[in-house]
Amino acid sequence: MSVKLSDKQRLLVFINVMITGIATSMLATAMTTALPPVTEYFGISTTTGQWMTSGYSLAMGIVMPLTAFLVKKIPTKRLYISGIICFIIGELICIFTPVFSIMMVGRVLQAIGNGVLTSMGQVIILSVYPAEKKGTMMGWYGLAATAAPIIAPTIAGVLVDTVGWKYIFIYTMVIMLISLVMSIANFSNVLELQEIDFDVLSFVLSIFAFGGITLGIGNIGSFGITNLMSGLPLIIGIVGAVFFVFRQLKLEKAFLDIRILKKKEYALAVISSMLLYLVMMGGSVLMPLYVQSVLGYSAVTSALVTLPGSVATAVINPFAGRIYDRIGIKKLYVVGSICLLISNLGMYFVALSTPLIVSAIFNVVRNVSIGCLMMPLLTWGTSQVGKEKVADASSLLTSLRTVAGSIGSAVFVAIMSAVAISSKASYGAGASMHGVNIAFVSMSVSTLIMVGIALFGVRKK
């Protein structure tokens, strides 16, 4: 049974969701900076250490489709508090364990908590606010969803250099403890429950589908697409996805209702969000590689180059939500996608001698564009389905864009490396820079599709 909230209660719930979102989103990317000291602490290889992030993504990919079922079956307050406790237990394990395999258990528990809390946060905001305020509130929530993961590696780098990598978990755990207290005091059962049975086969198929694809794509960067470590999970994931789709279409009450993709506007929002994540994650990986590996600057310099873009994302999110509420998605999508295309094409003309400020400006334009589009696309897409389908719409879109983000991280780095190697004879010392240029041009293809959708696929109203 859902509870109708007063304006004050609704605001307290929203603040709670924001605080939780900041902590969970930060830990999704923060550990990339801590990889060297973690591998040294546990005495493991870099390949093994990478599981801190790839294992995290894998667990999130598995749990997000499950959340669509959980929010319809378990009272909101109980499920939300359970997600926070799961996350905190995972952090405690990472802080105190002397064994990397045990630490991975902690990272998986954090990912499960993050998957539940992120999906719930979006559904709660989209459910408790009226249509004319959804964009604005989702814009503010975007501070946690977009700014926190981008800024997190910079904050983590400072913590690693000053007090040690374990403090990444300690500080985020303090935030989560505050959120736990607030949840117990202020949270309510704001989402309607539904009579729906747990379909074990659908859940198993979703594990193979979302987990296999996420794992396979994540391994491409380390092993290549033809290697068994990436090829086999990818094949299993694709086959699992096919069977998962057929299973959902047969069920009267689906585990994750994919029939909502028949709604043209929602389908366009999903495709657009996937393309956006493809570019966002690709750019977030390529920029540090360009500054550090190609130009030879320090990690601190790399952080300073990307920091203005991170700040721009944080600033633009609430404004983008407000603009969406006023003018709708059409104009916002057209302008945002064109600016995103310009920023990616601009990186093609960057050379080894080009001042870093130029790349930093292109990165700001890219991040502003992403901030203008990410939450408005989600808000627009979920507004095209009935209220009872918001959980399915949010979970499906979030799951698919997460998979797309993994593809972006792997594919564009692979393109950069392949071009750098093949053009060594022609470009000499500039081969790596040429690889970066071509990788950004490849990203422009994805962005061009977005421009096409914005111009010809989206209606004005």
PDB file of N, CA, C and O in Angstrom, residues 358-400:
ATOM      1  N   VAL A 358      42.726  23.364 -25.038  1.00  0.00           N
ATOM      2  CA  VAL A 358      41.789  23.087 -26.130  1.00  0.00           C
ATOM      3  C   VAL A 358      41.005  21.806 -25.844  1.00  0.00           C
ATOM      4  O   VAL A 358      39.777  21.763 -25.963  1.00  0.00           O
ATOM      5  N   SER A 359      41.724  20.756 -25.453  1.00  0.00           N
ATOM      6  CA  SER A 359      41.073  19.488 -25.124  1.00  0.00           C
ATOM      7  C   SER A 359      40.159  19.638 -23.911  1.00  0.00           C
ATOM      8  O   SER A 359      39.086  19.028 -23.848  1.00  0.00           O
ATOM      9  N   ALA A 360      40.590  20.452 -22.947  1.00  0.00           N
ATOM     10  CA  ALA A 360      39.776  20.682 -21.755  1.00  0.00           C
ATOM     11  C   ALA A 360      38.460  21.369 -22.122  1.00  0.00           C
ATOM     12  O   ALA A 360      37.398  21.041 -21.572  1.00  0.00           O
ATOM     13  N   ILE A 361      38.520  22.312 -23.082  1.00  0.00           N
ATOM     14  CA  ILE A 361      37.306  23.009 -23.531  1.00  0.00           C
ATOM     15  C   ILE A 361      36.364  22.038 -24.240  1.00  0.00           C
ATOM     16  O   ILE A 361      35.148  22.043 -23.996  1.00  0.00           O
ATOM     17  N   PHE A 362      36.925  21.216 -25.131  1.00  0.00           N
ATOM     18  CA  PHE A 362      36.092  20.208 -25.798  1.00  0.00           C
ATOM     19  C   PHE A 362      35.444  19.277 -24.773  1.00  0.00           C
ATOM     20  O   PHE A 362      34.287  18.873 -24.927  1.00  0.00           O
ATOM     21  N   ASN A 363      36.182  18.934 -23.716  1.00  0.00           N
ATOM     22  CA  ASN A 363      35.652  18.057 -22.674  1.00  0.00           C
ATOM     23  C   ASN A 363      34.525  18.730 -21.906  1.00  0.00           C
ATOM     24  O   ASN A 363      33.545  18.078 -21.517  1.00  0.00           O
ATOM     25  N   VAL A 364      34.641  20.047 -21.687  1.00  0.00           N
ATOM     26  CA  VAL A 364      33.567  20.796 -21.022  1.00  0.00           C
ATOM     27  C   VAL A 364      32.296  20.769 -21.869  1.00  0.00           C
ATOM     28  O   VAL A 364      31.196  20.514 -21.364  1.00  0.00           O
ATOM     29  N   VAL A 365      32.460  21.017 -23.188  1.00  0.00           N
ATOM     30  CA  VAL A 365      31.306  20.986 -24.096  1.00  0.00           C
ATOM     31  C   VAL A 365      30.656  19.607 -24.077  1.00  0.00           C
ATOM     32  O   VAL A 365      29.426  19.483 -24.031  1.00  0.00           O
ATOM     33  N   ARG A 366      31.495  18.559 -24.085  1.00  0.00           N
ATOM     34  CA  ARG A 366      30.975  17.189 -24.078  1.00  0.00           C
ATOM     35  C   ARG A 366      30.184  16.931 -22.804  1.00  0.00           C
ATOM     36  O   ARG A 366      29.080  16.375 -22.835  1.00  0.00           O
ATOM     37  N   ASN A 367      30.727  17.330 -21.669  1.00  0.00           N
ATOM     38  CA  ASN A 367      30.065  17.065 -20.392  1.00  0.00           C
ATOM     39  C   ASN A 367      28.805  17.893 -20.204  1.00  0.00           C
ATOM     40  O   ASN A 367      27.826  17.427 -19.601  1.00  0.00           O
ATOM     41  N   VAL A 368      28.806  19.126 -20.703  1.00  0.00           N
ATOM     42  CA  VAL A 368      27.589  19.941 -20.651  1.00  0.00           C
ATOM     43  C   VAL A 368      26.486  19.275 -21.474  1.00  0.00           C
ATOM     44  O   VAL A 368      25.322  19.198 -21.050  1.00  0.00           O
ATOM     45  N   SER A 369      26.861  18.783 -22.650  1.00  0.00           N
ATOM     46  CA  SER A 369      25.890  18.105 -23.514  1.00  0.00           C
ATOM     47  C   SER A 369      25.320  16.867 -22.832  1.00  0.00           C
ATOM     48  O   SER A 369      24.111  16.612 -22.874  1.00  0.00           O
ATOM     49  N   ILE A 370      26.195  16.089 -22.204  1.00  0.00           N
ATOM     50  CA  ILE A 370      25.759  14.883 -21.494  1.00  0.00           C
ATOM     51  C   ILE A 370      24.822  15.253 -20.344  1.00  0.00           C
ATOM     52  O   ILE A 370      23.777  14.623 -20.137  1.00  0.00           O
ATOM     53  N   GLY A 371      25.182  16.302 -19.599  1.00  0.00           N
ATOM     54  CA  GLY A 371      24.334  16.755 -18.501  1.00  0.00           C
ATOM     55  C   GLY A 371      22.970  17.228 -18.969  1.00  0.00           C
ATOM     56  O   GLY A 371      21.969  17.065 -18.277  1.00  0.00           O
ATOM     57  N   CYS A 372      22.936  17.816 -20.178  1.00  0.00           N
ATOM     58  CA  CYS A 372      21.664  18.295 -20.743  1.00  0.00           C
ATOM     59  C   CYS A 372      20.746  17.156 -21.174  1.00  0.00           C
ATOM     60  O   CYS A 372      19.539  17.345 -21.279  1.00  0.00           O
ATOM     61  N   LEU A 373      21.325  15.993 -21.451  1.00  0.00           N
ATOM     62  CA  LEU A 373      20.551  14.921 -22.070  1.00  0.00           C
ATOM     63  C   LEU A 373      20.248  13.731 -21.160  1.00  0.00           C
ATOM     64  O   LEU A 373      19.201  13.098 -21.302  1.00  0.00           O
ATOM     65  N   MET A 374      21.140  13.405 -20.227  1.00  0.00           N
ATOM     66  CA  MET A 374      21.004  12.126 -19.518  1.00  0.00           C
ATOM     67  C   MET A 374      19.686  11.990 -18.762  1.00  0.00           C
ATOM     68  O   MET A 374      18.888  11.090 -19.034  1.00  0.00           O
ATOM     69  N   MET A 375      19.428  12.860 -17.811  1.00  0.00           N
ATOM     70  CA  MET A 375      18.204  12.757 -17.021  1.00  0.00           C
ATOM     71  C   MET A 375      16.946  13.155 -17.808  1.00  0.00           C
ATOM     72  O   MET A 375      15.905  12.516 -17.663  1.00  0.00           O
ATOM     73  N   PRO A 376      17.002  14.203 -18.667  1.00  0.00           N
ATOM     74  CA  PRO A 376      15.817  14.483 -19.481  1.00  0.00           C
ATOM     75  C   PRO A 376      15.396  13.315 -20.364  1.00  0.00           C
ATOM     76  O   PRO A 376      14.194  13.074 -20.534  1.00  0.00           O
ATOM     77  N   LEU A 377      16.350  12.570 -20.928  1.00  0.00           N
ATOM     78  CA  LEU A 377      15.989  11.410 -21.752  1.00  0.00           C
ATOM     79  C   LEU A 377      15.291  10.341 -20.919  1.00  0.00           C
ATOM     80  O   LEU A 377      14.304   9.732 -21.350  1.00  0.00           O
ATOM     81  N   LEU A 378      15.808  10.103 -19.707  1.00  0.00           N
ATOM     82  CA  LEU A 378      15.179   9.127 -18.810  1.00  0.00           C
ATOM     83  C   LEU A 378      13.781   9.591 -18.410  1.00  0.00           C
ATOM     84  O   LEU A 378      12.825   8.809 -18.433  1.00  0.00           O
ATOM     85  N   THR A 379      13.658  10.867 -18.051  1.00  0.00           N
ATOM     86  CA  THR A 379      12.361  11.410 -17.646  1.00  0.00           C
ATOM     87  C   THR A 379      11.357  11.348 -18.794  1.00  0.00           C
ATOM     88  O   THR A 379      10.203  10.949 -18.609  1.00  0.00           O
ATOM     89  N   TRP A 380      11.801  11.746 -19.977  1.00  0.00           N
ATOM     90  CA  TRP A 380      10.934  11.712 -21.162  1.00  0.00           C
ATOM     91  C   TRP A 380      10.498  10.288 -21.480  1.00  0.00           C
ATOM     92  O   TRP A 380       9.319  10.018 -21.738  1.00  0.00           O
ATOM     93  N   GLY A 381      11.445   9.350 -21.444  1.00  0.00           N
ATOM     94  CA  GLY A 381      11.129   7.964 -21.772  1.00  0.00           C
ATOM     95  C   GLY A 381      10.128   7.346 -20.821  1.00  0.00           C
ATOM     96  O   GLY A 381       9.134   6.740 -21.250  1.00  0.00           O
ATOM     97  N   THR A 382      10.356   7.524 -19.511  1.00  0.00           N
ATOM     98  CA  THR A 382       9.459   6.905 -18.526  1.00  0.00           C
ATOM     99  C   THR A 382       8.097   7.587 -18.498  1.00  0.00           C
ATOM    100  O   THR A 382       7.107   6.975 -18.073  1.00  0.00           O
ATOM    101  N   SER A 383       8.023   8.843 -18.961  1.00  0.00           N
ATOM    102  CA  SER A 383       6.730   9.534 -18.988  1.00  0.00           C
ATOM    103  C   SER A 383       5.819   9.003 -20.093  1.00  0.00           C
ATOM    104  O   SER A 383       4.632   9.323 -20.126  1.00  0.00           O
ATOM    105  N   GLN A 384       6.370   8.180 -20.974  1.00  0.00           N
ATOM    106  CA  GLN A 384       5.589   7.637 -22.085  1.00  0.00           C
ATOM    107  C   GLN A 384       4.849   6.354 -21.717  1.00  0.00           C
ATOM    108  O   GLN A 384       4.075   5.822 -22.512  1.00  0.00           O
ATOM    109  N   VAL A 385       5.108   5.823 -20.506  1.00  0.00           N
ATOM    110  CA  VAL A 385       4.451   4.582 -20.076  1.00  0.00           C
ATOM    111  C   VAL A 385       3.545   4.888 -18.889  1.00  0.00           C
ATOM    112  O   VAL A 385       3.663   5.935 -18.248  1.00  0.00           O
ATOM    113  N   GLY A 386       2.651   3.969 -18.581  1.00  0.00           N
ATOM    114  CA  GLY A 386       1.747   4.148 -17.445  1.00  0.00           C
ATOM    115  C   GLY A 386       2.496   4.128 -16.126  1.00  0.00           C
ATOM    116  O   GLY A 386       3.611   3.602 -16.027  1.00  0.00           O
ATOM    117  N   LYS A 387       1.877   4.700 -15.083  1.00  0.00           N
ATOM    118  CA  LYS A 387       2.524   4.795 -13.778  1.00  0.00           C
ATOM    119  C   LYS A 387       2.928   3.430 -13.240  1.00  0.00           C
ATOM    120  O   LYS A 387       3.972   3.275 -12.605  1.00  0.00           O
ATOM    121  N   GLU A 388       2.109   2.409 -13.519  1.00  0.00           N
ATOM    122  CA  GLU A 388       2.419   1.063 -13.012  1.00  0.00           C
ATOM    123  C   GLU A 388       3.605   0.426 -13.727  1.00  0.00           C
ATOM    124  O   GLU A 388       4.130  -0.596 -13.284  1.00  0.00           O
ATOM    125  N   LYS A 389       4.042   1.035 -14.847  1.00  0.00           N
ATOM    126  CA  LYS A 389       5.167   0.491 -15.611  1.00  0.00           C
ATOM    127  C   LYS A 389       6.451   1.297 -15.431  1.00  0.00           C
ATOM    128  O   LYS A 389       7.455   1.016 -16.096  1.00  0.00           O
ATOM    129  N   VAL A 390       6.435   2.304 -14.549  1.00  0.00           N
ATOM    130  CA  VAL A 390       7.607   3.162 -14.373  1.00  0.00           C
ATOM    131  C   VAL A 390       8.813   2.366 -13.887  1.00  0.00           C
ATOM    132  O   VAL A 390       9.943   2.584 -14.337  1.00  0.00           O
ATOM    133  N   ALA A 391       8.587   1.420 -12.963  1.00  0.00           N
ATOM    134  CA  ALA A 391       9.698   0.609 -12.444  1.00  0.00           C
ATOM    135  C   ALA A 391      10.345  -0.207 -13.558  1.00  0.00           C
ATOM    136  O   ALA A 391      11.571  -0.277 -13.657  1.00  0.00           O
ATOM    137  N   ASP A 392       9.516  -0.841 -14.406  1.00  0.00           N
ATOM    138  CA  ASP A 392      10.051  -1.612 -15.537  1.00  0.00           C
ATOM    139  C   ASP A 392      10.790  -0.693 -16.505  1.00  0.00           C
ATOM    140  O   ASP A 392      11.882  -1.027 -16.972  1.00  0.00           O
ATOM    141  N   ALA A 393      10.192   0.459 -16.812  1.00  0.00           N
ATOM    142  CA  ALA A 393      10.790   1.381 -17.779  1.00  0.00           C
ATOM    143  C   ALA A 393      12.132   1.907 -17.285  1.00  0.00           C
ATOM    144  O   ALA A 393      13.114   1.950 -18.037  1.00  0.00           O
ATOM    145  N   SER A 394      12.194   2.290 -16.011  1.00  0.00           N
ATOM    146  CA  SER A 394      13.433   2.823 -15.448  1.00  0.00           C
ATOM    147  C   SER A 394      14.518   1.749 -15.363  1.00  0.00           C
ATOM    148  O   SER A 394      15.671   1.981 -15.732  1.00  0.00           O
ATOM    149  N   SER A 395      14.157   0.547 -14.890  1.00  0.00           N
ATOM    150  CA  SER A 395      15.127  -0.540 -14.746  1.00  0.00           C
ATOM    151  C   SER A 395      15.662  -0.998 -16.098  1.00  0.00           C
ATOM    152  O   SER A 395      16.869  -1.227 -16.258  1.00  0.00           O
ATOM    153  N   LEU A 396      14.764  -1.143 -17.080  1.00  0.00           N
ATOM    154  CA  LEU A 396      15.187  -1.595 -18.406  1.00  0.00           C
ATOM    155  C   LEU A 396      16.113  -0.574 -19.053  1.00  0.00           C
ATOM    156  O   LEU A 396      17.179  -0.931 -19.582  1.00  0.00           O
ATOM    157  N   LEU A 397      15.738   0.707 -19.009  1.00  0.00           N
ATOM    158  CA  LEU A 397      16.576   1.749 -19.608  1.00  0.00           C
ATOM    159  C   LEU A 397      17.933   1.823 -18.906  1.00  0.00           C
ATOM    160  O   LEU A 397      18.976   1.911 -19.561  1.00  0.00           O
ATOM    161  N   THR A 398      17.924   1.787 -17.567  1.00  0.00           N
ATOM    162  CA  THR A 398      19.173   1.877 -16.816  1.00  0.00           C
ATOM    163  C   THR A 398      20.072   0.681 -17.094  1.00  0.00           C
ATOM    164  O   THR A 398      21.296   0.827 -17.248  1.00  0.00           O
ATOM    165  N   SER A 399      19.495  -0.517 -17.164  1.00  0.00           N
ATOM    166  CA  SER A 399      20.285  -1.727 -17.440  1.00  0.00           C
ATOM    167  C   SER A 399      20.923  -1.658 -18.819  1.00  0.00           C
ATOM    168  O   SER A 399      22.119  -1.943 -18.985  1.00  0.00           O
ATOM    169  N   LEU A 400      20.139  -1.280 -19.824  1.00  0.00           N
ATOM    170  CA  LEU A 400      20.645  -1.257 -21.196  1.00  0.00           C
ATOM    171  C   LEU A 400      21.686  -0.164 -21.405  1.00  0.00           C
ATOM    172  O   LEU A 400      22.670  -0.361 -22.111  1.00  0.00           O
TER     173      LEU A 400
END
